[in-house]
Amino acid sequence: MLRLSRITFGTPQILFGIAVGILVLFVAVPVLLIFFNALWVDGALNLVDMIKVLSEPETYKALLNSLILAFGVTITGTMVGTFFAWLVTRTDLPYKGAMKLLFLVPFMLPSFIGALAWKMLLSPRSGYINVFWMETLGFSEPLLNIYSYTGIILVETMYLFPFVFIQVCGALERMDPTLEESARISGAGLLTITRKITIPLVAPSILSGALLICLYSMAHFGTVAMLGIEAGIYNIPTLIYERIHQSAGSFAAIRTGTVLSTVLVVTAALIIWFQNKVLSRGRYQIIAGKSFRPAEIRLRGLRVPLLLLCLAYIAFTIVLPTATIFLVGGLNTYGLPITPENMTFANYHHILFEWDLTRDAIWNSIGLGLASALITMFAGVIISYVIVKMKVRGKGFLEFLGMLPFSVPGSVIALGVILAWSGKYGINIYNTIWIILVAYIARYMAFSLKANSAALEQVHDSLVEAARASGATMWQALRDVVVPLVRPGMVAAFFLIFLPALRELTVSVLLYGPTTRTIGVAIYTLNEDGETVYAAAMAGVALIIIVTAEVVVKKFFTATSSK
């Protein structure tokens, strides 16, 4: 008779089994079902239906729109991010430390809320800026129609450029300055040095940030849904949503969605392949260590104008849309002039205390964020330990599975979860809060693996070996030695997951039910239903919750690191 007491939770075999089980259940099965459902019908290969969906004019147009928008946002976001990164790291710009922090603010704010604000400002007929432009200044045409490719690209650029900004800042701060100084001594001008030396030096970081912008833009739902659908501009994620939403989630529509999802996955794979191909040439690998920082470039007469440019950009992209959200949320009726006599707090009171829909959405988002962060944090520790510390076959495949959702669009993850957990395989959690939780766990697993793996790399194997030599079981060694040492990584993983989950829209908009709306879904559906004032009020409340969470996180990390 098998004695269960001989099998302990801490054995390597069980840890490996748990890691495999988590990743297969939450990641591999949903993603594989996407491809299986797209290619197979009733147990037989069916390429006819797939070709039919892919050959439809709507599919072609949505893919073309996705590529146009992604290309435009990538170009503009890379240019803006690289310019401001150079400005705050390599020049004597005044207050550049504060400027660097302010340029990171858009990274913390949901882009679909920004899109809602710009819709209120630049809607062709009722946008406040366009109304002022035409009625007060006397122009016959609006300044900018936000319901256009240009409008969508500009709004997405405002919120995605930090991907390049962060990476280029880091590369410029680490860069060996001797080549630039040699060129300067040889008489080369600033533009020549920047074009021939500085940009090639940081090209890998620029390309890496540009890749992230391109992938996020390809998979972006919120901005295109807010600004594009009204003008007939659909990308692949919004087309998937429309097909499923119009058919009330029928399996025929879901299958169409899986075919469209394969287009996103293949496109993302091609983007990653292209980046690796470019970087593998190795001609840009000339960043080296240094013992001193690069000399600052003196802007001289341009210091004040460039500072004003930075402040104007921050005011235009952060302050103006944020103020618009709160002011419109306080209007008696949308479209009225923003004057004291037209303002009221009744909308905010209604959102927070009277309307069950929005109140439940807030608690759903907070609950989902906390639950997904806790579950994924602990699961990530187990999987990361197997990947980093255990000598077992197949751990490279585990790492691949864990990172897979990071490169797969959120709409693909949502469809995979629908296929896996809607009753076809014995478990039906569709239209419940649990299916959103499962999707969040899959979506954010990569964040936990990255944070916990980095922490585990710093724990020397001798510490666990010493504990085992002293008589501790594997589980005791993990509990008493490893977990306390990797606690900072666990905490980082928790907040890396909690904050994005709090403002998530792309996944939850395909999974929500009548009582399971999240904050993002509530804002989107209110706007879709024409409740612009309530949508703005809800967005204002969401911004307060998100910023408060960001501040608490920062203080928590500061307190933790000082211990």
Coordinates of C-alpha atoms in Angstrom, one line a residue:
M1 CA 0.0 0.0 0.0
L2 CA 1.3 3.4 -1.0
R3 CA 2.1 5.6 2.0
L4 CA 1.0 9.2 1.2
S5 CA 3.3 10.5 4.0
R6 CA 6.3 9.6 1.9
I7 CA 5.2 12.0 -0.9
T8 CA 5.8 15.6 0.2
F9 CA 4.6 18.8 -1.5
G10 CA 8.2 20.0 -1.7
T11 CA 9.6 17.2 -3.9
P12 CA 11.0 18.3 -7.2
Q13 CA 8.6 16.0 -9.1
I14 CA 5.6 17.6 -7.6
L15 CA 6.9 21.1 -8.1
F16 CA 7.5 20.3 -11.7
G17 CA 4.1 18.7 -12.1
I18 CA 2.4 21.8 -10.5
A19 CA 4.3 24.1 -12.9
V20 CA 3.4 22.1 -15.9
G21 CA -0.3 21.8 -14.8
I22 CA -0.7 25.5 -14.2
L23 CA 0.8 26.5 -17.6
V24 CA -0.9 23.8 -19.6
L25 CA -4.3 24.5 -18.0
F26 CA -4.2 28.3 -18.0
V27 CA -2.0 29.0 -21.1
A28 CA -1.4 26.1 -23.5
V29 CA -5.0 24.8 -23.7
P30 CA -6.7 28.1 -24.5
V31 CA -4.1 29.1 -27.1
L32 CA -4.1 25.7 -28.8
L33 CA -7.9 25.7 -28.9
I34 CA -7.7 28.9 -30.9
F35 CA -5.8 27.2 -33.7
F36 CA -7.7 24.0 -33.4
N37 CA -11.1 25.7 -33.6
A38 CA -10.0 27.8 -36.5
L39 CA -8.8 24.8 -38.5
W40 CA -11.0 21.9 -37.4
V41 CA -14.8 21.5 -37.6
D42 CA -16.6 18.4 -36.2
G43 CA -13.3 16.6 -35.9
A44 CA -12.2 17.2 -39.5
L45 CA -9.8 19.7 -41.1
N46 CA -11.8 22.5 -42.7
L47 CA -9.8 25.0 -44.6
V48 CA -12.7 26.2 -46.7
D49 CA -14.4 28.1 -43.9
M50 CA -11.1 29.6 -42.8
I51 CA -10.3 30.8 -46.3
K52 CA -13.8 32.2 -46.6
V53 CA -13.4 34.3 -43.5
L54 CA -10.0 35.5 -44.4
S55 CA -11.1 36.4 -48.0
E56 CA -14.0 38.6 -46.8
P57 CA -13.5 42.3 -47.6
E58 CA -14.1 43.2 -43.9
T59 CA -11.3 40.9 -42.8
Y60 CA -8.9 42.3 -45.4
K61 CA -9.9 45.9 -44.5
A62 CA -9.5 45.3 -40.7
L63 CA -6.0 43.7 -41.2
L64 CA -5.0 46.6 -43.4
N65 CA -6.3 49.1 -40.8
S66 CA -4.4 47.2 -38.1
L67 CA -1.2 47.5 -40.1
I68 CA -1.7 51.2 -41.0
L69 CA -2.4 52.2 -37.4
A70 CA 0.4 50.1 -36.0
F71 CA 2.9 51.4 -38.5
G72 CA 1.8 55.0 -37.9
V73 CA 1.9 54.7 -34.1
T74 CA 5.2 52.9 -34.2
I75 CA 6.8 55.7 -36.3
T76 CA 5.4 58.6 -34.4
G77 CA 5.8 56.9 -31.0
T78 CA 9.5 56.0 -31.7
M79 CA 10.3 59.5 -32.9
V80 CA 8.6 61.2 -29.9
G81 CA 10.1 58.7 -27.4
T82 CA 13.6 58.9 -28.8
F83 CA 13.6 62.7 -28.9
F84 CA 12.4 63.2 -25.4
A85 CA 14.7 60.4 -24.0
W86 CA 17.7 62.2 -25.6
L87 CA 16.5 65.5 -24.3
V88 CA 16.3 64.4 -20.6
T89 CA 19.4 62.2 -20.5
R90 CA 22.0 63.9 -22.7
T91 CA 21.3 67.6 -22.6
D92 CA 21.4 70.4 -19.9
L93 CA 17.6 70.8 -20.1
P94 CA 16.3 72.6 -17.0
Y95 CA 14.3 70.4 -14.5
K96 CA 15.0 67.3 -16.6
G97 CA 14.5 65.0 -13.6
A98 CA 11.0 66.2 -13.2
M99 CA 10.4 66.1 -17.0
K100 CA 11.5 62.4 -17.0
L101 CA 9.0 61.5 -14.4
L102 CA 6.2 63.5 -16.1
F103 CA 6.9 61.7 -19.4
L104 CA 6.2 58.4 -17.7
V105 CA 2.7 59.5 -16.5
P106 CA 0.9 58.4 -19.8
F107 CA 2.3 54.9 -19.2
M108 CA 0.2 54.7 -16.0
L109 CA -3.1 56.0 -17.5
P110 CA -5.5 53.9 -19.6
S111 CA -5.4 54.9 -23.2
F112 CA -9.1 54.3 -23.7
I113 CA -9.9 57.0 -21.1
G114 CA -7.6 59.3 -23.0
A115 CA -9.4 58.4 -26.2
L116 CA -12.7 59.3 -24.5
A117 CA -11.3 62.7 -23.5
W118 CA -10.1 63.5 -27.0
K119 CA -13.5 62.4 -28.4
M120 CA -15.0 65.1 -26.2
L121 CA -12.4 67.7 -27.3
L122 CA -12.1 67.0 -31.0
S123 CA -15.4 65.4 -32.1
P124 CA -16.1 67.2 -35.5
R125 CA -19.4 68.9 -34.4
S126 CA -19.5 68.9 -30.6
G127 CA -15.9 68.7 -29.5
Y128 CA -15.0 71.7 -27.3
I129 CA -11.8 72.5 -29.3
N130 CA -13.5 72.2 -32.6
V131 CA -16.5 74.3 -31.4
F132 CA -14.2 77.0 -30.3
W133 CA -12.2 76.8 -33.5
M134 CA -15.3 77.2 -35.7
E135 CA -17.7 79.3 -33.7
T136 CA -15.3 81.7 -32.0
L137 CA -12.4 81.8 -34.4
G138 CA -14.7 81.7 -37.5
F139 CA -13.2 78.7 -39.4
S140 CA -15.5 76.7 -41.5
E141 CA -13.9 73.3 -40.9
P142 CA -13.0 71.6 -37.7
L143 CA -9.3 71.8 -36.6
L144 CA -9.1 68.0 -36.5
N145 CA -11.6 65.1 -36.9
I146 CA -10.6 62.7 -34.1
Y147 CA -12.7 60.0 -35.9
S148 CA -9.9 59.3 -38.4
Y149 CA -6.7 57.4 -38.9
T150 CA -4.7 60.6 -37.9
G151 CA -6.8 61.0 -34.7
I152 CA -6.3 57.4 -33.6
I153 CA -2.6 57.4 -34.4
L154 CA -2.1 60.7 -32.4
V155 CA -4.0 59.5 -29.4
E156 CA -2.2 56.1 -29.3
T157 CA 1.1 57.8 -29.7
M158 CA 0.5 59.9 -26.6
Y159 CA 0.1 56.7 -24.4
L160 CA 2.5 54.3 -26.1
F161 CA 5.6 56.4 -26.7
P162 CA 6.9 55.6 -23.1
F163 CA 7.8 52.1 -24.3
V164 CA 10.6 53.7 -26.4
F165 CA 11.3 56.5 -24.0
I166 CA 12.0 54.1 -21.1
Q167 CA 14.3 51.9 -23.1
V168 CA 16.2 54.6 -24.9
C169 CA 16.8 56.5 -21.6
G170 CA 18.4 53.4 -20.1
A171 CA 20.6 52.9 -23.2
L172 CA 21.7 56.5 -23.3
E173 CA 22.6 56.5 -19.6
R174 CA 24.8 53.4 -20.0
M175 CA 26.4 54.4 -23.3
D176 CA 30.2 54.6 -23.7
P177 CA 30.8 58.3 -24.6
T178 CA 34.3 58.0 -26.1
L179 CA 33.1 57.7 -29.7
E180 CA 30.9 60.8 -29.5
E181 CA 33.8 62.7 -27.9
S182 CA 36.2 61.6 -30.5
A183 CA 33.8 62.7 -33.2
R184 CA 33.4 66.0 -31.5
I185 CA 37.1 66.6 -31.3
S186 CA 37.4 65.8 -35.0
G187 CA 35.0 68.6 -35.7
A188 CA 31.8 66.7 -36.3
G189 CA 28.6 68.7 -35.6
L190 CA 25.7 67.7 -33.3
L191 CA 23.5 66.5 -36.1
T192 CA 26.3 64.4 -37.6
I193 CA 27.2 62.8 -34.2
T194 CA 23.6 62.1 -33.4
R195 CA 22.9 60.5 -36.9
K196 CA 26.1 58.5 -37.3
I197 CA 27.0 57.6 -33.7
T198 CA 24.3 58.1 -31.0
I199 CA 21.4 56.6 -32.9
P200 CA 23.3 53.5 -34.1
L201 CA 24.6 53.0 -30.5
V202 CA 21.1 52.9 -29.1
A203 CA 19.4 51.2 -32.1
P204 CA 18.7 47.9 -30.3
S205 CA 16.8 49.8 -27.6
I206 CA 14.9 51.9 -30.1
L207 CA 14.0 48.7 -32.1
S208 CA 13.0 46.9 -28.9
G209 CA 10.7 49.8 -27.8
A210 CA 9.3 50.1 -31.3
L211 CA 8.5 46.4 -31.3
L212 CA 6.5 46.8 -28.1
I213 CA 4.6 49.8 -29.5
C214 CA 3.8 47.9 -32.7
L215 CA 2.6 44.8 -30.9
Y216 CA 0.4 46.8 -28.5
S217 CA -1.0 48.9 -31.3
M218 CA -1.9 45.8 -33.4
A219 CA -3.7 44.3 -30.4
H220 CA -5.3 47.5 -29.1
F221 CA -9.0 47.6 -28.6
G222 CA -10.0 50.6 -26.6
T223 CA -8.7 53.5 -28.6
V224 CA -9.9 52.1 -32.0
A225 CA -13.3 51.2 -30.4
M226 CA -13.7 54.7 -29.0
L227 CA -12.6 56.6 -32.1
G228 CA -12.7 54.3 -35.1
I229 CA -16.0 52.3 -35.1
E230 CA -18.1 55.5 -35.5
A231 CA -16.1 56.3 -38.7
G232 CA -16.1 52.7 -39.9
I233 CA -12.4 52.1 -39.0
Y234 CA -12.1 48.6 -37.6
N235 CA -8.9 46.8 -36.7
I236 CA -8.8 43.0 -36.0
P237 CA -9.6 43.2 -32.2
T238 CA -12.6 45.5 -32.8
L239 CA -13.9 43.3 -35.6
I240 CA -13.7 40.3 -33.4
Y241 CA -15.7 42.1 -30.7
E242 CA -18.3 43.3 -33.2
R243 CA -18.8 39.8 -34.6
I244 CA -19.2 38.2 -31.2
H245 CA -21.2 41.1 -29.7
Q246 CA -23.7 41.2 -32.6
S247 CA -24.3 37.4 -32.4
A248 CA -24.7 37.4 -28.6
G249 CA -21.6 35.1 -28.2
S250 CA -22.7 32.3 -30.6
F251 CA -20.1 29.6 -31.3
A252 CA -20.3 30.4 -35.0
A253 CA -19.2 34.0 -34.3
I254 CA -16.6 32.7 -31.8
R255 CA -15.2 30.4 -34.5
T256 CA -15.0 33.4 -36.8
G257 CA -13.2 35.2 -34.0
T258 CA -10.6 32.4 -33.7
V259 CA -9.9 32.6 -37.4
L260 CA -9.3 36.4 -37.1
S261 CA -7.2 35.7 -34.0
T262 CA -4.8 33.5 -36.0
V263 CA -4.2 36.6 -38.2
L264 CA -3.1 38.6 -35.1
V265 CA -0.9 35.8 -33.9
V266 CA 0.8 35.3 -37.2
T267 CA 1.3 39.0 -37.7
A268 CA 2.8 39.3 -34.2
A269 CA 5.1 36.4 -34.9
L270 CA 6.3 38.1 -38.1
I271 CA 7.0 41.3 -36.3
I272 CA 9.1 39.5 -33.6
W273 CA 10.9 37.5 -36.4
F274 CA 11.7 40.7 -38.2
Q275 CA 13.2 42.4 -35.1
N276 CA 15.3 39.4 -34.3
K277 CA 16.5 39.3 -37.9
V278 CA 17.6 42.9 -37.7
L279 CA 19.3 42.7 -34.3
S280 CA 21.0 39.4 -35.2
R281 CA 23.2 41.2 -37.7
G282 CA 25.2 42.5 -34.7
R283 CA 26.4 45.7 -36.3
Y284 CA 24.9 47.9 -33.6
Q285 CA 26.4 46.0 -30.7
I286 CA 28.9 48.7 -29.7
I287 CA 27.6 49.8 -26.3
A288 CA 30.3 49.2 -23.6
G289 CA 30.8 49.8 -20.0
K290 CA 32.3 53.1 -18.8
S291 CA 33.7 54.7 -15.7
F292 CA 32.1 58.1 -16.3
R293 CA 28.9 59.6 -17.6
P294 CA 28.7 61.2 -21.1
A295 CA 29.2 64.9 -21.2
E296 CA 25.9 66.9 -21.3
I297 CA 25.2 68.7 -24.6
R298 CA 24.7 72.4 -24.0
L299 CA 21.5 73.7 -25.5
R300 CA 22.5 77.3 -24.9
G301 CA 19.7 79.5 -26.4
L302 CA 17.4 76.4 -26.9
R303 CA 17.2 75.6 -23.2
V304 CA 14.1 77.6 -22.5
P305 CA 12.3 77.0 -25.8
L306 CA 12.8 73.2 -25.4
L307 CA 11.7 73.3 -21.8
L308 CA 8.5 75.1 -23.0
L309 CA 8.1 72.5 -25.7
C310 CA 8.2 69.7 -23.0
L311 CA 5.8 71.6 -20.7
A312 CA 3.4 72.2 -23.7
Y313 CA 3.5 68.5 -24.6
I314 CA 2.8 67.4 -21.1
A315 CA 0.0 70.0 -20.7
F316 CA -1.5 69.0 -24.1
T317 CA -1.3 65.2 -23.6
I318 CA -1.9 64.8 -19.9
V319 CA -3.3 67.9 -18.2
L320 CA -5.9 68.8 -20.9
P321 CA -7.5 65.4 -21.4
T322 CA -7.5 64.6 -17.7
A323 CA -9.1 68.0 -16.8
T324 CA -11.7 67.4 -19.6
I325 CA -12.7 64.0 -18.1
F326 CA -13.4 65.5 -14.7
L327 CA -15.1 68.6 -16.0
V328 CA -17.4 66.8 -18.5
G329 CA -18.2 64.3 -15.7
G330 CA -19.6 67.2 -13.7
L331 CA -21.8 68.7 -16.4
N332 CA -25.6 68.6 -16.1
T333 CA -25.8 67.6 -19.8
Y334 CA -23.1 66.8 -22.3
G335 CA -22.6 69.6 -24.8
L336 CA -23.3 72.5 -22.4
P337 CA -20.5 75.1 -22.0
I338 CA -18.2 74.3 -19.1
T339 CA -19.2 77.0 -16.7
P340 CA -19.9 77.0 -13.0
E341 CA -23.7 77.2 -13.4
N342 CA -23.7 74.0 -15.6
M343 CA -21.7 71.9 -13.1
T344 CA -22.9 69.4 -10.5
F345 CA -21.5 66.7 -8.3
A346 CA -24.7 64.6 -8.8
N347 CA -23.1 62.5 -11.5
Y348 CA -20.2 61.4 -9.3
H349 CA -22.6 60.7 -6.4
H350 CA -24.8 58.6 -8.7
I351 CA -21.9 56.7 -10.1
L352 CA -20.4 55.9 -6.6
F353 CA -23.5 55.4 -4.4
E354 CA -26.7 54.9 -6.5
W355 CA -26.0 53.0 -9.7
D356 CA -25.4 49.3 -9.1
L357 CA -23.8 48.8 -12.5
T358 CA -20.9 51.2 -12.0
R359 CA -20.5 50.4 -8.2
D360 CA -20.3 46.7 -9.0
A361 CA -17.8 47.4 -11.8
I362 CA -15.4 49.1 -9.3
W363 CA -15.5 46.2 -6.9
N364 CA -15.2 43.7 -9.7
S365 CA -12.1 45.3 -10.9
I366 CA -10.5 45.6 -7.5
G367 CA -11.4 42.0 -6.6
L368 CA -10.2 40.7 -9.9
G369 CA -7.0 42.7 -9.7
L370 CA -6.2 41.4 -6.2
A371 CA -7.2 37.8 -6.9
S372 CA -5.3 37.5 -10.1
A373 CA -2.2 39.2 -8.6
L374 CA -2.1 36.9 -5.6
I375 CA -2.7 33.7 -7.6
T376 CA -0.3 34.6 -10.3
M377 CA 2.3 35.8 -7.9
F378 CA 2.4 32.4 -6.0
A379 CA 2.1 30.4 -9.2
G380 CA 4.9 32.4 -10.7
V381 CA 7.2 31.6 -7.7
I382 CA 6.7 27.9 -8.2
I383 CA 7.2 28.0 -12.0
S384 CA 10.2 30.3 -11.7
Y385 CA 11.8 28.0 -9.2
V386 CA 11.5 25.1 -11.6
I387 CA 12.9 27.2 -14.5
V388 CA 15.7 28.8 -12.6
K389 CA 16.8 26.3 -9.9
M390 CA 15.8 22.8 -10.9
K391 CA 17.7 20.6 -13.3
V392 CA 14.8 19.0 -15.2
R393 CA 14.1 18.4 -18.8
G394 CA 11.6 20.5 -20.5
K395 CA 12.0 23.6 -18.3
G396 CA 12.8 25.6 -21.4
F397 CA 9.3 24.7 -22.8
L398 CA 7.8 25.9 -19.5
E399 CA 9.5 29.3 -19.9
F400 CA 8.2 29.5 -23.5
L401 CA 4.6 28.7 -22.3
G402 CA 4.8 31.3 -19.5
M403 CA 6.0 34.0 -21.8
L404 CA 3.6 33.1 -24.7
P405 CA 0.6 35.3 -23.5
F406 CA 2.9 38.3 -23.4
S407 CA 3.3 38.1 -27.2
V408 CA -0.3 37.0 -27.9
P409 CA -3.0 39.8 -28.1
G410 CA -5.5 40.0 -25.2
S411 CA -8.4 39.3 -27.5
V412 CA -6.8 36.0 -28.5
I413 CA -6.4 35.0 -24.8
A414 CA -10.1 35.9 -24.2
L415 CA -11.3 33.8 -27.1
G416 CA -9.2 30.8 -26.0
V417 CA -10.6 31.0 -22.5
I418 CA -14.2 31.1 -23.9
L419 CA -13.5 27.9 -25.9
A420 CA -11.8 26.2 -22.9
W421 CA -14.3 27.1 -20.2
S422 CA -17.7 27.4 -21.7
G423 CA -19.0 23.9 -21.1
K424 CA -17.7 22.0 -24.1
Y425 CA -15.1 20.3 -21.9
G426 CA -17.2 19.8 -18.8
I427 CA -16.7 23.1 -17.0
N428 CA -18.9 26.1 -17.8
I429 CA -17.9 29.4 -16.2
Y430 CA -18.9 31.6 -19.1
N431 CA -20.6 34.9 -18.1
T432 CA -19.2 34.6 -14.6
I433 CA -16.5 36.5 -12.8
W434 CA -14.3 33.4 -12.8
I435 CA -13.7 33.3 -16.5
I436 CA -12.3 36.8 -16.4
L437 CA -10.1 35.7 -13.5
V438 CA -8.8 32.8 -15.5
A439 CA -8.1 35.0 -18.5
Y440 CA -6.2 37.5 -16.2
I441 CA -4.0 34.7 -14.8
A442 CA -3.1 33.6 -18.3
R443 CA -2.6 37.2 -19.5
Y444 CA -0.3 38.3 -16.7
M445 CA 1.7 35.1 -16.0
A446 CA 4.7 36.5 -17.9
F447 CA 4.9 39.5 -15.5
S448 CA 5.2 37.2 -12.5
L449 CA 7.7 34.9 -14.2
K450 CA 10.0 37.8 -15.1
A451 CA 9.9 39.4 -11.6
N452 CA 10.3 36.2 -9.7
S453 CA 13.0 34.7 -12.0
A454 CA 15.1 37.8 -11.5
A455 CA 14.8 37.5 -7.8
L456 CA 15.6 33.8 -7.8
E457 CA 18.7 34.3 -9.9
Q458 CA 20.2 36.2 -6.9
V459 CA 19.6 33.3 -4.4
H460 CA 22.7 31.1 -4.3
D461 CA 22.0 27.4 -4.5
S462 CA 24.3 26.8 -1.4
L463 CA 21.6 28.3 0.8
V464 CA 19.0 25.6 -0.1
E465 CA 21.7 22.9 0.0
A466 CA 22.7 24.0 3.5
A467 CA 19.1 23.8 4.7
R468 CA 18.7 20.4 3.2
A469 CA 21.9 19.2 4.8
S470 CA 20.6 20.4 8.1
G471 CA 17.6 18.0 7.8
A472 CA 15.0 20.4 6.2
T473 CA 12.7 19.0 3.5
M474 CA 12.5 20.7 0.2
W475 CA 9.2 22.3 1.2
Q476 CA 10.8 23.6 4.4
A477 CA 13.8 25.0 2.5
L478 CA 11.5 26.8 0.1
R479 CA 9.3 28.2 2.9
D480 CA 12.0 29.2 5.3
V481 CA 14.9 30.2 3.0
V482 CA 13.8 30.9 -0.6
V483 CA 10.5 32.7 -0.1
P484 CA 11.8 35.3 2.4
L485 CA 14.8 36.0 0.1
V486 CA 12.6 36.5 -3.0
R487 CA 9.8 38.4 -1.3
P488 CA 10.8 41.7 -3.1
G489 CA 10.4 39.9 -6.4
M490 CA 7.0 38.5 -5.3
V491 CA 5.9 42.0 -4.2
A492 CA 7.0 43.4 -7.6
A493 CA 5.1 40.7 -9.4
F494 CA 2.0 41.4 -7.4
F495 CA 1.9 45.1 -8.3
L496 CA 3.0 44.5 -11.9
I497 CA -0.2 42.5 -12.3
F498 CA -2.6 44.3 -10.0
L499 CA -2.2 47.7 -11.6
P500 CA -2.7 46.7 -15.3
A501 CA -5.6 44.4 -14.2
L502 CA -7.3 47.3 -12.5
R503 CA -7.6 49.2 -15.8
E504 CA -7.8 46.2 -18.3
L505 CA -10.4 46.4 -21.1
T506 CA -9.3 44.3 -24.1
V507 CA -9.7 40.9 -22.4
S508 CA -12.7 41.7 -20.2
V509 CA -14.8 43.3 -22.9
L510 CA -15.1 39.9 -24.6
L511 CA -15.8 38.0 -21.4
Y512 CA -18.1 40.2 -19.2
G513 CA -21.6 39.2 -18.3
P514 CA -24.6 41.1 -17.0
T515 CA -23.1 41.4 -13.4
T516 CA -19.4 41.1 -14.2
R517 CA -18.5 44.4 -15.8
T518 CA -15.1 45.8 -14.9
I519 CA -14.2 49.5 -14.7
G520 CA -13.0 49.5 -18.3
V521 CA -16.1 47.7 -19.6
A522 CA -18.4 50.0 -17.7
I523 CA -16.8 53.1 -19.2
Y524 CA -16.8 51.7 -22.7
T525 CA -20.5 50.5 -22.5
L526 CA -21.7 53.8 -21.0
N527 CA -20.0 55.7 -23.9
E528 CA -21.4 53.2 -26.4
D529 CA -24.9 53.8 -25.0
G530 CA -24.5 57.5 -25.4
E531 CA -24.2 58.2 -21.7
T532 CA -21.2 60.5 -22.2
V533 CA -21.5 62.4 -18.9
Y534 CA -21.7 59.3 -16.9
A535 CA -18.9 57.7 -18.9
A536 CA -16.7 60.7 -18.1
A537 CA -17.7 60.6 -14.4
M538 CA -16.9 56.9 -14.3
A539 CA -13.5 57.6 -16.0
G540 CA -12.8 60.3 -13.5
V541 CA -13.4 57.9 -10.6
A542 CA -11.2 55.3 -12.4
L543 CA -8.4 57.7 -12.7
I544 CA -8.5 58.5 -9.0
I545 CA -8.5 54.8 -8.1
I546 CA -5.6 54.1 -10.5
V547 CA -3.5 57.1 -9.4
T548 CA -4.1 56.3 -5.7
A549 CA -3.0 52.7 -6.3
E550 CA 0.1 53.9 -8.1
V551 CA 1.0 56.2 -5.1
V552 CA 0.4 53.4 -2.6
V553 CA 2.6 51.1 -4.7
K554 CA 5.4 53.6 -4.8
K555 CA 5.3 54.2 -1.1
F556 CA 5.1 50.5 -0.4
F557 CA 8.2 49.8 -2.5
T558 CA 10.0 52.7 -0.9
A559 CA 9.2 51.4 2.6
T560 CA 10.1 47.8 1.6
S561 CA 13.5 48.8 0.0
S562 CA 14.5 50.9 3.1
K563 CA 14.1 47.9 5.5

